[in-house]
């Protein structure tokens, strides 16, 4: 059985490291220009080079998005950027526009190219077109069913990638003009303001200033607000479809999100490939995906056309059951003390959970804490404050401390 690549989002260098350490086979990221997530941290050229080097040090891959739909004024700086990516030995660039594709072929002809989901590939003929042009991979449109994907797989030999987890766009494969109209921020040039998540009212043409609520219930309605995609229960079908890469959305999501989602899908994919006959979805995997910030989950278009059940009409807010409160920077096995960077207020007496790459989670109560000068403290209230804490089990660098929201609110 062919094991698919697990591809993780990387909004900055820390998220890149976390995603790879928690089990991703590859990451996708963007520089400060030419990507469709202009409001994530993104990478300076120096950070981008370090990110690629870190991925390669683990024998993993790093892809860079160059998937805006550029206007003329975007083009002069593009050739030098392409050369830089080639010199950094990125494993592929992700492209949506034919003009960008042409420029890459001219400037860096050996640089592998992946075709972005923004290119709207919904049928085998369009995928075959890209295959004949010599691209390495096509990222399929989110609007395809699993049956559609199977047909495409039978018709082409090129690598196929598809989204399996994360936010869904209300517009066809991200081709959206709403942000441009409402805010003058072009979604197709990386500046989406996400107006699909806003609460809307109705205004009649001859009654300006009079707002009529569009009501699903007393909370109003969010008429463009999709649920989040989650295909964890369908790993066998996805692998059997012949997809080469499983993509997780979320370059603007948190470190906690990236680590948790990747760890869950890593375990599920490995478990199915190892023993498909006895594979089953573990309850703890599904519980993990409730701990991160998310909207209610849906299987999207994979098994049926989207209906009103795939939308959220009452709110655009997220839900989660656990808060990310600390990141382990180092651990001394002799003293069993971990040095931790605070990410949320925590104090002595709280029960916490520790998640770390490649190991089971465990719980413990915080019995004592010390500042970096080894003075006893009862709380760590300051953002990114460094402190020490005795652990009941050995932990590794990049282990994460979490606290249940309801018990410790």
mmCIF file of C-alpha atoms in Angstrom:
data_model
loop_
_atom_site.group_PDB
_atom_site.id
_atom_site.type_symbol
_atom_site.label_atom_id
_atom_site.label_comp_id
_atom_site.label_asym_id
_atom_site.label_seq_id
_atom_site.Cartn_x
_atom_site.Cartn_y
_atom_site.Cartn_z
ATOM 1 C CA UNK A 1 0.000 0.000 0.000
ATOM 2 C CA UNK A 2 1.297 3.446 -0.915
ATOM 3 C CA UNK A 3 1.443 5.786 2.058
ATOM 4 C CA UNK A 4 0.349 9.327 1.133
ATOM 5 C CA UNK A 5 2.327 12.395 2.099
ATOM 6 C CA UNK A 6 0.938 14.318 5.075
ATOM 7 C CA UNK A 7 1.308 17.999 4.179
ATOM 8 C CA UNK A 8 1.090 20.652 6.904
ATOM 9 C CA UNK A 9 0.598 24.421 6.915
ATOM 10 C CA UNK A 10 3.452 26.604 8.148
ATOM 11 C CA UNK A 11 2.583 30.234 8.831
ATOM 12 C CA UNK A 12 5.959 30.973 10.425
ATOM 13 C CA UNK A 13 9.192 29.222 11.365
ATOM 14 C CA UNK A 14 7.918 27.970 14.725
ATOM 15 C CA UNK A 15 4.816 26.424 13.147
ATOM 16 C CA UNK A 16 6.989 24.817 10.482
ATOM 17 C CA UNK A 17 9.181 23.147 13.091
ATOM 18 C CA UNK A 18 6.202 22.000 15.156
ATOM 19 C CA UNK A 19 4.374 20.529 12.167
ATOM 20 C CA UNK A 20 7.426 18.556 11.026
ATOM 21 C CA UNK A 21 8.341 17.346 14.513
ATOM 22 C CA UNK A 22 4.760 16.232 15.171
ATOM 23 C CA UNK A 23 4.720 14.062 12.062
ATOM 24 C CA UNK A 24 4.242 15.983 8.815
ATOM 25 C CA UNK A 25 6.118 14.685 5.784
ATOM 26 C CA UNK A 26 6.181 18.142 4.200
ATOM 27 C CA UNK A 27 5.123 21.734 4.822
ATOM 28 C CA UNK A 28 3.845 24.538 2.623
ATOM 29 C CA UNK A 29 4.717 28.138 3.392
ATOM 30 C CA UNK A 30 4.909 31.583 1.822
ATOM 31 C CA UNK A 31 7.346 34.434 1.586
ATOM 32 C CA UNK A 32 6.324 38.004 2.302
ATOM 33 C CA UNK A 33 5.008 38.361 -1.261
ATOM 34 C CA UNK A 34 3.238 36.333 -3.953
ATOM 35 C CA UNK A 35 1.242 34.074 -1.590
ATOM 36 C CA UNK A 36 -2.475 34.017 -0.757
ATOM 37 C CA UNK A 37 -2.118 34.482 3.004
ATOM 38 C CA UNK A 38 -0.691 37.985 3.291
ATOM 39 C CA UNK A 39 -1.897 38.363 6.885
ATOM 40 C CA UNK A 40 -0.185 35.298 8.318
ATOM 41 C CA UNK A 41 3.323 35.923 9.639
ATOM 42 C CA UNK A 42 4.957 34.391 6.564
ATOM 43 C CA UNK A 43 8.685 34.102 6.031
ATOM 44 C CA UNK A 44 11.454 36.565 5.358
ATOM 45 C CA UNK A 45 13.967 35.290 2.827
ATOM 46 C CA UNK A 46 16.333 34.320 5.634
ATOM 47 C CA UNK A 47 13.559 32.506 7.535
ATOM 48 C CA UNK A 48 12.457 30.752 4.377
ATOM 49 C CA UNK A 49 15.952 29.422 3.803
ATOM 50 C CA UNK A 50 16.166 28.256 7.423
ATOM 51 C CA UNK A 51 12.778 26.565 7.098
ATOM 52 C CA UNK A 52 13.847 24.636 4.011
ATOM 53 C CA UNK A 53 17.109 23.625 5.679
ATOM 54 C CA UNK A 54 15.251 22.429 8.795
ATOM 55 C CA UNK A 55 12.866 20.341 6.707
ATOM 56 C CA UNK A 56 15.722 18.811 4.741
ATOM 57 C CA UNK A 57 17.635 18.039 7.951
ATOM 58 C CA UNK A 58 14.733 15.728 8.836
ATOM 59 C CA UNK A 59 14.624 14.294 5.289
ATOM 60 C CA UNK A 60 11.310 16.054 4.746
ATOM 61 C CA UNK A 61 10.100 18.528 2.132
ATOM 62 C CA UNK A 62 9.223 22.221 1.969
ATOM 63 C CA UNK A 63 6.991 23.827 -0.652
ATOM 64 C CA UNK A 64 6.495 27.572 -1.184
ATOM 65 C CA UNK A 65 3.316 29.226 -2.431
ATOM 66 C CA UNK A 66 3.581 31.624 -5.368
ATOM 67 C CA UNK A 67 -0.134 31.370 -6.024
ATOM 68 C CA UNK A 68 -1.452 34.923 -6.281
ATOM 69 C CA UNK A 69 -3.131 36.063 -9.486
ATOM 70 C CA UNK A 70 -0.623 38.828 -10.219
ATOM 71 C CA UNK A 71 -1.285 42.154 -11.902
ATOM 72 C CA UNK A 72 1.320 43.801 -14.085
ATOM 73 C CA UNK A 73 2.854 45.702 -11.173
ATOM 74 C CA UNK A 74 3.494 42.411 -9.341
ATOM 75 C CA UNK A 75 5.675 40.963 -12.082
ATOM 76 C CA UNK A 76 8.974 42.950 -12.022
ATOM 77 C CA UNK A 77 10.056 41.522 -8.648
ATOM 78 C CA UNK A 78 9.001 37.967 -9.440
ATOM 79 C CA UNK A 79 12.022 36.653 -11.427
ATOM 80 C CA UNK A 80 14.512 37.424 -8.649
ATOM 81 C CA UNK A 81 12.217 35.813 -6.087
ATOM 82 C CA UNK A 82 11.934 32.682 -8.213
ATOM 83 C CA UNK A 83 15.712 32.513 -8.498
ATOM 84 C CA UNK A 84 16.008 32.842 -4.737
ATOM 85 C CA UNK A 85 13.580 29.967 -4.165
ATOM 86 C CA UNK A 86 15.539 27.836 -6.592
ATOM 87 C CA UNK A 87 18.811 28.704 -4.842
ATOM 88 C CA UNK A 88 17.206 27.708 -1.505
ATOM 89 C CA UNK A 89 16.440 24.279 -2.988
ATOM 90 C CA UNK A 90 12.736 24.392 -2.177
ATOM 91 C CA UNK A 91 11.125 21.107 -3.158
ATOM 92 C CA UNK A 92 8.396 22.773 -5.233
ATOM 93 C CA UNK A 93 6.565 26.022 -5.779
ATOM 94 C CA UNK A 94 2.756 26.157 -5.725
ATOM 95 C CA UNK A 95 1.351 28.155 -8.634
ATOM 96 C CA UNK A 96 -2.123 29.146 -9.861
ATOM 97 C CA UNK A 97 -1.460 31.562 -12.733
ATOM 98 C CA UNK A 98 -0.229 30.588 -16.203
ATOM 99 C CA UNK A 99 1.910 33.728 -16.396
ATOM 100 C CA UNK A 100 3.690 32.771 -13.179
ATOM 101 C CA UNK A 101 4.093 29.228 -14.509
ATOM 102 C CA UNK A 102 5.663 30.597 -17.707
ATOM 103 C CA UNK A 103 8.053 32.811 -15.758
ATOM 104 C CA UNK A 104 9.201 29.956 -13.518
ATOM 105 C CA UNK A 105 9.882 27.748 -16.529
ATOM 106 C CA UNK A 106 11.941 30.542 -18.079
ATOM 107 C CA UNK A 107 13.870 31.627 -14.960
ATOM 108 C CA UNK A 108 14.270 28.316 -13.098
ATOM 109 C CA UNK A 109 13.377 25.498 -15.502
ATOM 110 C CA UNK A 110 14.331 22.727 -13.081
ATOM 111 C CA UNK A 111 12.207 24.010 -10.204
ATOM 112 C CA UNK A 112 9.326 21.549 -9.564
ATOM 113 C CA UNK A 113 5.851 23.094 -9.876
ATOM 114 C CA UNK A 114 2.635 22.183 -8.076
ATOM 115 C CA UNK A 115 -0.631 23.649 -9.392
ATOM 116 C CA UNK A 116 -2.664 25.334 -6.645
ATOM 117 C CA UNK A 117 -6.274 24.578 -5.789
ATOM 118 C CA UNK A 118 -6.909 28.174 -6.919
ATOM 119 C CA UNK A 119 -6.498 26.937 -10.503
ATOM 120 C CA UNK A 120 -9.874 25.160 -10.193
ATOM 121 C CA UNK A 121 -8.955 21.694 -11.426
ATOM 122 C CA UNK A 122 -12.244 19.808 -11.272
ATOM 123 C CA UNK A 123 -11.861 17.272 -14.093
ATOM 124 C CA UNK A 124 -9.347 14.838 -15.565
ATOM 125 C CA UNK A 125 -8.878 16.822 -18.770
ATOM 126 C CA UNK A 126 -7.621 19.948 -16.976
ATOM 127 C CA UNK A 127 -5.312 17.833 -14.806
ATOM 128 C CA UNK A 128 -4.040 16.086 -17.956
ATOM 129 C CA UNK A 129 -3.345 19.519 -19.471
ATOM 130 C CA UNK A 130 -1.013 20.347 -16.574
ATOM 131 C CA UNK A 131 0.557 16.900 -16.784
ATOM 132 C CA UNK A 132 1.353 17.485 -20.462
ATOM 133 C CA UNK A 133 2.952 20.818 -19.537
ATOM 134 C CA UNK A 134 5.323 18.958 -17.225
ATOM 135 C CA UNK A 135 4.168 20.007 -13.762
ATOM 136 C CA UNK A 136 4.845 17.632 -10.886
ATOM 137 C CA UNK A 137 1.548 17.781 -8.976
ATOM 138 C CA UNK A 138 -1.971 19.207 -9.073
ATOM 139 C CA UNK A 139 -3.830 20.283 -5.935
ATOM 140 C CA UNK A 140 -7.431 19.365 -6.686
ATOM 141 C CA UNK A 141 -10.383 21.695 -6.165
ATOM 142 C CA UNK A 142 -12.159 21.308 -2.822
ATOM 143 C CA UNK A 143 -15.476 20.862 -4.639
ATOM 144 C CA UNK A 144 -14.641 17.357 -5.905
ATOM 145 C CA UNK A 145 -16.201 14.186 -4.579
ATOM 146 C CA UNK A 146 -14.179 11.094 -3.782
ATOM 147 C CA UNK A 147 -15.714 9.476 -6.867
ATOM 148 C CA UNK A 148 -14.477 12.415 -8.989
ATOM 149 C CA UNK A 149 -10.986 12.017 -7.552
ATOM 150 C CA UNK A 150 -10.980 8.300 -8.349
ATOM 151 C CA UNK A 151 -11.858 8.989 -11.996
ATOM 152 C CA UNK A 152 -9.072 11.572 -12.278
ATOM 153 C CA UNK A 153 -6.604 9.159 -10.675
ATOM 154 C CA UNK A 154 -7.436 6.556 -13.314
ATOM 155 C CA UNK A 155 -6.834 9.025 -16.159
ATOM 156 C CA UNK A 156 -3.545 10.683 -15.141
ATOM 157 C CA UNK A 157 -0.130 9.713 -13.806
ATOM 158 C CA UNK A 158 0.725 13.080 -12.243
ATOM 159 C CA UNK A 159 0.739 13.408 -8.430
ATOM 160 C CA UNK A 160 -2.590 14.444 -6.899
ATOM 161 C CA UNK A 161 -3.060 16.406 -3.689
ATOM 162 C CA UNK A 162 -6.296 17.208 -1.857
ATOM 163 C CA UNK A 163 -7.381 18.988 1.311
ATOM 164 C CA UNK A 164 -8.469 16.693 4.128
ATOM 165 C CA UNK A 165 -8.800 19.094 7.084
ATOM 166 C CA UNK A 166 -9.382 22.773 7.804
ATOM 167 C CA UNK A 167 -11.462 25.795 6.886
ATOM 168 C CA UNK A 168 -13.669 25.702 3.797
ATOM 169 C CA UNK A 169 -14.123 28.634 1.416
ATOM 170 C CA UNK A 170 -17.658 29.643 0.448
ATOM 171 C CA UNK A 171 -16.464 30.499 -3.068
ATOM 172 C CA UNK A 172 -15.399 28.031 -5.721
ATOM 173 C CA UNK A 173 -11.865 26.909 -4.865
ATOM 174 C CA UNK A 174 -11.163 30.256 -3.253
ATOM 175 C CA UNK A 175 -12.053 32.357 -6.318
ATOM 176 C CA UNK A 176 -13.734 35.126 -4.329
ATOM 177 C CA UNK A 177 -14.372 38.835 -4.990
ATOM 178 C CA UNK A 178 -16.270 39.670 -1.796
ATOM 179 C CA UNK A 179 -13.237 40.950 0.094
ATOM 180 C CA UNK A 180 -12.271 43.175 -2.832
ATOM 181 C CA UNK A 181 -15.759 44.671 -3.076
ATOM 182 C CA UNK A 182 -16.277 45.226 0.655
ATOM 183 C CA UNK A 183 -12.790 46.251 1.799
ATOM 184 C CA UNK A 184 -10.670 46.824 -1.314
ATOM 185 C CA UNK A 185 -8.460 43.938 -0.162
ATOM 186 C CA UNK A 186 -7.982 41.458 -3.000
ATOM 187 C CA UNK A 187 -8.351 37.839 -1.890
ATOM 188 C CA UNK A 188 -6.701 36.676 -5.086
ATOM 189 C CA UNK A 189 -3.602 38.698 -4.264
ATOM 190 C CA UNK A 190 -3.335 37.423 -0.694
ATOM 191 C CA UNK A 191 -5.335 40.004 1.290
ATOM 192 C CA UNK A 192 -8.689 38.329 2.057
ATOM 193 C CA UNK A 193 -10.638 40.008 4.884
ATOM 194 C CA UNK A 194 -12.935 36.947 5.187
ATOM 195 C CA UNK A 195 -16.272 38.761 4.771
ATOM 196 C CA UNK A 196 -17.879 35.323 4.407
ATOM 197 C CA UNK A 197 -17.619 35.075 8.206
ATOM 198 C CA UNK A 198 -19.449 38.371 8.842
ATOM 199 C CA UNK A 199 -22.991 38.743 10.101
ATOM 200 C CA UNK A 200 -25.271 40.167 7.389
ATOM 201 C CA UNK A 201 -28.527 42.145 7.348
ATOM 202 C CA UNK A 202 -30.780 43.126 4.460
ATOM 203 C CA UNK A 203 -31.028 46.725 3.181
ATOM 204 C CA UNK A 204 -33.788 47.728 0.746
ATOM 205 C CA UNK A 205 -32.628 50.044 -2.068
ATOM 206 C CA UNK A 206 -34.923 52.977 -1.218
ATOM 207 C CA UNK A 207 -34.522 52.669 2.557
ATOM 208 C CA UNK A 208 -30.807 53.296 3.165
ATOM 209 C CA UNK A 209 -29.760 52.965 6.768
ATOM 210 C CA UNK A 210 -32.671 50.649 7.632
ATOM 211 C CA UNK A 211 -31.263 47.225 8.395
ATOM 212 C CA UNK A 212 -33.632 44.276 8.290
ATOM 213 C CA UNK A 213 -32.264 41.246 10.102
ATOM 214 C CA UNK A 214 -32.011 37.973 8.202
ATOM 215 C CA UNK A 215 -33.039 35.586 10.936
ATOM 216 C CA UNK A 216 -32.407 31.888 11.401
ATOM 217 C CA UNK A 217 -33.023 32.377 15.105
ATOM 218 C CA UNK A 218 -32.611 35.127 17.693
ATOM 219 C CA UNK A 219 -28.857 35.274 17.027
ATOM 220 C CA UNK A 220 -29.281 36.211 13.381
ATOM 221 C CA UNK A 221 -27.555 34.370 10.560
ATOM 222 C CA UNK A 222 -24.142 34.026 8.951
ATOM 223 C CA UNK A 223 -25.243 33.144 5.440
ATOM 224 C CA UNK A 224 -21.783 32.372 3.970
ATOM 225 C CA UNK A 225 -20.225 30.633 6.983
ATOM 226 C CA UNK A 226 -19.072 27.078 6.239
ATOM 227 C CA UNK A 227 -18.226 24.357 8.710
ATOM 228 C CA UNK A 228 -14.632 23.102 8.804
ATOM 229 C CA UNK A 229 -13.519 20.090 6.806
ATOM 230 C CA UNK A 230 -12.575 16.936 8.737
ATOM 231 C CA UNK A 231 -11.925 13.638 6.971
ATOM 232 C CA UNK A 232 -10.337 11.752 9.849
ATOM 233 C CA UNK A 233 -13.144 9.127 9.825
ATOM 234 C CA UNK A 234 -12.416 8.428 6.142
ATOM 235 C CA UNK A 235 -8.685 7.679 6.045
ATOM 236 C CA UNK A 236 -9.140 4.246 4.385
ATOM 237 C CA UNK A 237 -11.227 5.647 1.523
ATOM 238 C CA UNK A 238 -8.792 8.516 0.996
ATOM 239 C CA UNK A 239 -5.753 6.245 0.850
ATOM 240 C CA UNK A 240 -7.526 3.765 -1.413
ATOM 241 C CA UNK A 241 -8.425 6.604 -3.824
ATOM 242 C CA UNK A 242 -4.776 6.918 -4.816
ATOM 243 C CA UNK A 243 -4.174 10.465 -3.597
ATOM 244 C CA UNK A 244 -0.465 11.220 -3.239
ATOM 245 C CA UNK A 245 -0.725 14.005 -0.662
ATOM 246 C CA UNK A 246 -3.166 14.815 2.159
ATOM 247 C CA UNK A 247 -3.203 18.555 2.769
ATOM 248 C CA UNK A 248 -4.147 20.281 6.039
ATOM 249 C CA UNK A 249 -5.336 23.897 5.762
ATOM 250 C CA UNK A 250 -4.270 26.501 8.313
ATOM 251 C CA UNK A 251 -1.236 28.746 7.760
ATOM 252 C CA UNK A 252 -2.991 31.416 9.838
ATOM 253 C CA UNK A 253 -3.905 28.959 12.609
ATOM 254 C CA UNK A 254 -1.983 28.485 15.860
ATOM 255 C CA UNK A 255 0.990 26.307 16.765
ATOM 256 C CA UNK A 256 -1.410 24.262 18.889
ATOM 257 C CA UNK A 257 -3.636 23.668 15.870
ATOM 258 C CA UNK A 258 -0.779 22.588 13.605
ATOM 259 C CA UNK A 259 0.770 20.184 16.110
ATOM 260 C CA UNK A 260 -2.503 18.594 17.210
ATOM 261 C CA UNK A 261 -4.012 18.050 13.763
ATOM 262 C CA UNK A 262 -0.795 16.680 12.308
ATOM 263 C CA UNK A 263 -0.204 14.310 15.219
ATOM 264 C CA UNK A 264 -3.735 12.896 14.917
ATOM 265 C CA UNK A 265 -3.600 12.333 11.175
ATOM 266 C CA UNK A 266 -0.059 10.931 11.413
ATOM 267 C CA UNK A 267 -1.234 8.283 13.866
ATOM 268 C CA UNK A 268 -4.334 7.464 11.820
ATOM 269 C CA UNK A 269 -2.496 7.138 8.494
ATOM 270 C CA UNK A 270 0.256 5.005 10.013
ATOM 271 C CA UNK A 271 -2.241 2.764 11.777
ATOM 272 C CA UNK A 272 -4.205 2.075 8.601
ATOM 273 C CA UNK A 273 -1.135 1.421 6.454
ATOM 274 C CA UNK A 274 0.318 -0.909 9.088
ATOM 275 C CA UNK A 275 -2.822 -3.010 9.589
ATOM 276 C CA UNK A 276 -5.752 -2.108 7.322
ATOM 277 C CA UNK A 277 -7.731 -5.216 8.241
ATOM 278 C CA UNK A 278 -8.007 -4.262 11.910
ATOM 279 C CA UNK A 279 -8.041 -0.478 11.512
ATOM 280 C CA UNK A 280 -10.655 1.607 13.295
ATOM 281 C CA UNK A 281 -10.948 5.285 14.168
ATOM 282 C CA UNK A 282 -9.907 5.818 17.776
ATOM 283 C CA UNK A 283 -12.144 7.906 20.013
ATOM 284 C CA UNK A 284 -9.120 9.770 21.352
ATOM 285 C CA UNK A 285 -8.258 10.983 17.833
ATOM 286 C CA UNK A 286 -11.693 12.561 17.466
ATOM 287 C CA UNK A 287 -11.405 14.037 20.958
ATOM 288 C CA UNK A 288 -8.068 15.620 20.039
ATOM 289 C CA UNK A 289 -9.661 17.451 17.124
ATOM 290 C CA UNK A 290 -12.200 18.972 19.527
ATOM 291 C CA UNK A 291 -9.406 20.402 21.684
ATOM 292 C CA UNK A 292 -8.172 22.832 19.027
ATOM 293 C CA UNK A 293 -9.905 25.986 17.829
ATOM 294 C CA UNK A 294 -12.365 24.938 15.114
ATOM 295 C CA UNK A 295 -15.855 25.266 13.745
ATOM 296 C CA UNK A 296 -18.204 22.292 13.644
ATOM 297 C CA UNK A 297 -16.909 19.647 11.244
ATOM 298 C CA UNK A 298 -18.169 18.454 7.865
ATOM 299 C CA UNK A 299 -16.962 16.048 5.180
ATOM 300 C CA UNK A 300 -17.417 18.779 2.574
ATOM 301 C CA UNK A 301 -18.050 17.587 -0.974
ATOM 302 C CA UNK A 302 -16.370 14.199 -0.658
ATOM 303 C CA UNK A 303 -19.505 12.075 -0.298
ATOM 304 C CA UNK A 304 -22.376 14.346 -1.348
ATOM 305 C CA UNK A 305 -23.052 17.865 -2.505
ATOM 306 C CA UNK A 306 -22.947 20.437 0.256
ATOM 307 C CA UNK A 307 -26.294 21.308 1.849
ATOM 308 C CA UNK A 308 -27.509 23.636 4.590
ATOM 309 C CA UNK A 309 -26.130 21.065 7.051
ATOM 310 C CA UNK A 310 -22.619 22.052 6.008
ATOM 311 C CA UNK A 311 -23.171 25.694 6.973
ATOM 312 C CA UNK A 312 -23.265 27.447 10.359
ATOM 313 C CA UNK A 313 -26.024 30.061 10.447
ATOM 314 C CA UNK A 314 -25.966 31.127 14.085
ATOM 315 C CA UNK A 315 -22.400 32.270 14.733
ATOM 316 C CA UNK A 316 -18.984 32.693 13.134
ATOM 317 C CA UNK A 317 -17.120 31.975 16.364
ATOM 318 C CA UNK A 318 -14.821 29.026 16.980
ATOM 319 C CA UNK A 319 -15.029 26.363 19.663
ATOM 320 C CA UNK A 320 -12.352 24.409 21.508
ATOM 321 C CA UNK A 321 -12.097 22.339 24.669
ATOM 322 C CA UNK A 322 -8.440 22.974 25.599
ATOM 323 C CA UNK A 323 -6.143 26.003 25.786
ATOM 324 C CA UNK A 324 -2.474 25.861 24.805
ATOM 325 C CA UNK A 325 -0.619 27.212 27.856
ATOM 326 C CA UNK A 326 3.080 26.382 27.510
ATOM 327 C CA UNK A 327 5.837 25.073 25.240
ATOM 328 C CA UNK A 328 8.747 23.002 26.560
ATOM 329 C CA UNK A 329 12.079 24.558 25.568
ATOM 330 C CA UNK A 330 14.341 22.039 27.316
ATOM 331 C CA UNK A 331 14.290 19.201 29.862
ATOM 332 C CA UNK A 332 16.832 18.023 32.435
ATOM 333 C CA UNK A 333 16.327 14.301 33.147
ATOM 334 C CA UNK A 334 18.545 14.468 36.250
ATOM 335 C CA UNK A 335 16.275 16.938 38.037
ATOM 336 C CA UNK A 336 13.103 16.178 36.030
ATOM 337 C CA UNK A 337 12.766 19.918 35.495
ATOM 338 C CA UNK A 338 11.490 21.389 32.245
ATOM 339 C CA UNK A 339 12.085 24.940 31.084
ATOM 340 C CA UNK A 340 8.822 26.195 29.631
ATOM 341 C CA UNK A 341 7.745 29.232 27.635
ATOM 342 C CA UNK A 342 4.359 30.497 28.829
ATOM 343 C CA UNK A 343 1.609 30.811 26.211
ATOM 344 C CA UNK A 344 -1.352 31.369 28.543
ATOM 345 C CA UNK A 345 -1.731 32.120 32.256
ATOM 346 C CA UNK A 346 -1.083 29.078 34.436
ATOM 347 C CA UNK A 347 -0.535 28.496 38.138
ATOM 348 C CA UNK A 348 0.260 25.945 40.833
ATOM 349 C CA UNK A 349 -2.607 23.562 41.554
ATOM 350 C CA UNK A 350 -3.963 23.351 38.021
ATOM 351 C CA UNK A 351 -4.312 20.005 36.287
ATOM 352 C CA UNK A 352 -2.720 20.066 32.847
ATOM 353 C CA UNK A 353 -2.170 17.743 29.904
ATOM 354 C CA UNK A 354 1.151 17.286 28.117
ATOM 355 C CA UNK A 355 1.231 16.440 24.417
ATOM 356 C CA UNK A 356 4.493 15.644 22.677
ATOM 357 C CA UNK A 357 5.627 14.283 19.316
ATOM 358 C CA UNK A 358 5.487 10.533 18.893
ATOM 359 C CA UNK A 359 4.389 9.804 22.473
ATOM 360 C CA UNK A 360 1.068 9.386 24.315
ATOM 361 C CA UNK A 361 -0.414 12.349 26.153
ATOM 362 C CA UNK A 362 -0.312 12.377 29.942
ATOM 363 C CA UNK A 363 -1.837 14.470 32.731
ATOM 364 C CA UNK A 364 -0.319 15.932 35.851
ATOM 365 C CA UNK A 365 -1.008 18.577 38.471
ATOM 366 C CA UNK A 366 1.324 21.571 38.699
ATOM 367 C CA UNK A 367 2.819 21.162 42.166
ATOM 368 C CA UNK A 368 5.617 23.738 41.975
ATOM 369 C CA UNK A 369 7.001 26.380 39.640
ATOM 370 C CA UNK A 370 10.234 28.401 39.572
ATOM 371 C CA UNK A 371 11.418 31.440 37.650
ATOM 372 C CA UNK A 372 14.635 31.253 35.620
ATOM 373 C CA UNK A 373 16.598 32.266 38.728
ATOM 374 C CA UNK A 374 15.159 29.244 40.559
ATOM 375 C CA UNK A 375 12.932 31.315 42.864
ATOM 376 C CA UNK A 376 9.616 29.708 43.743
ATOM 377 C CA UNK A 377 6.572 31.251 42.002
ATOM 378 C CA UNK A 378 2.885 30.392 42.137
ATOM 379 C CA UNK A 379 1.866 31.631 38.688
ATOM 380 C CA UNK A 380 3.273 32.536 35.271
ATOM 381 C CA UNK A 381 1.094 35.428 34.083
ATOM 382 C CA UNK A 382 3.363 37.127 31.556
ATOM 383 C CA UNK A 383 3.261 36.338 27.813
ATOM 384 C CA UNK A 384 6.160 34.074 26.769
ATOM 385 C CA UNK A 385 7.569 34.148 30.318
ATOM 386 C CA UNK A 386 10.219 31.477 30.867
ATOM 387 C CA UNK A 387 9.817 29.343 33.990
ATOM 388 C CA UNK A 388 10.721 25.899 35.286
ATOM 389 C CA UNK A 389 8.462 23.106 36.393
ATOM 390 C CA UNK A 390 8.979 19.567 37.647
ATOM 391 C CA UNK A 391 7.487 16.941 35.354
ATOM 392 C CA UNK A 392 6.089 13.588 36.434
ATOM 393 C CA UNK A 393 7.286 12.020 33.166
ATOM 394 C CA UNK A 394 10.163 12.701 30.808
ATOM 395 C CA UNK A 395 9.345 15.237 28.108
ATOM 396 C CA UNK A 396 11.052 16.403 24.930
ATOM 397 C CA UNK A 397 11.675 19.822 23.427
ATOM 398 C CA UNK A 398 8.506 21.172 21.749
ATOM 399 C CA UNK A 399 6.189 19.231 24.055
ATOM 400 C CA UNK A 400 3.032 21.288 24.642
ATOM 401 C CA UNK A 401 1.177 22.011 27.883
ATOM 402 C CA UNK A 402 -2.607 22.254 27.633
ATOM 403 C CA UNK A 403 -5.402 23.000 30.076
ATOM 404 C CA UNK A 404 -9.061 22.055 29.775
ATOM 405 C CA UNK A 405 -11.156 25.151 29.178
ATOM 406 C CA UNK A 406 -14.201 24.260 31.290
ATOM 407 C CA UNK A 407 -12.360 22.992 34.364
ATOM 408 C CA UNK A 408 -10.016 25.926 34.564
ATOM 409 C CA UNK A 409 -11.981 28.812 33.095
#
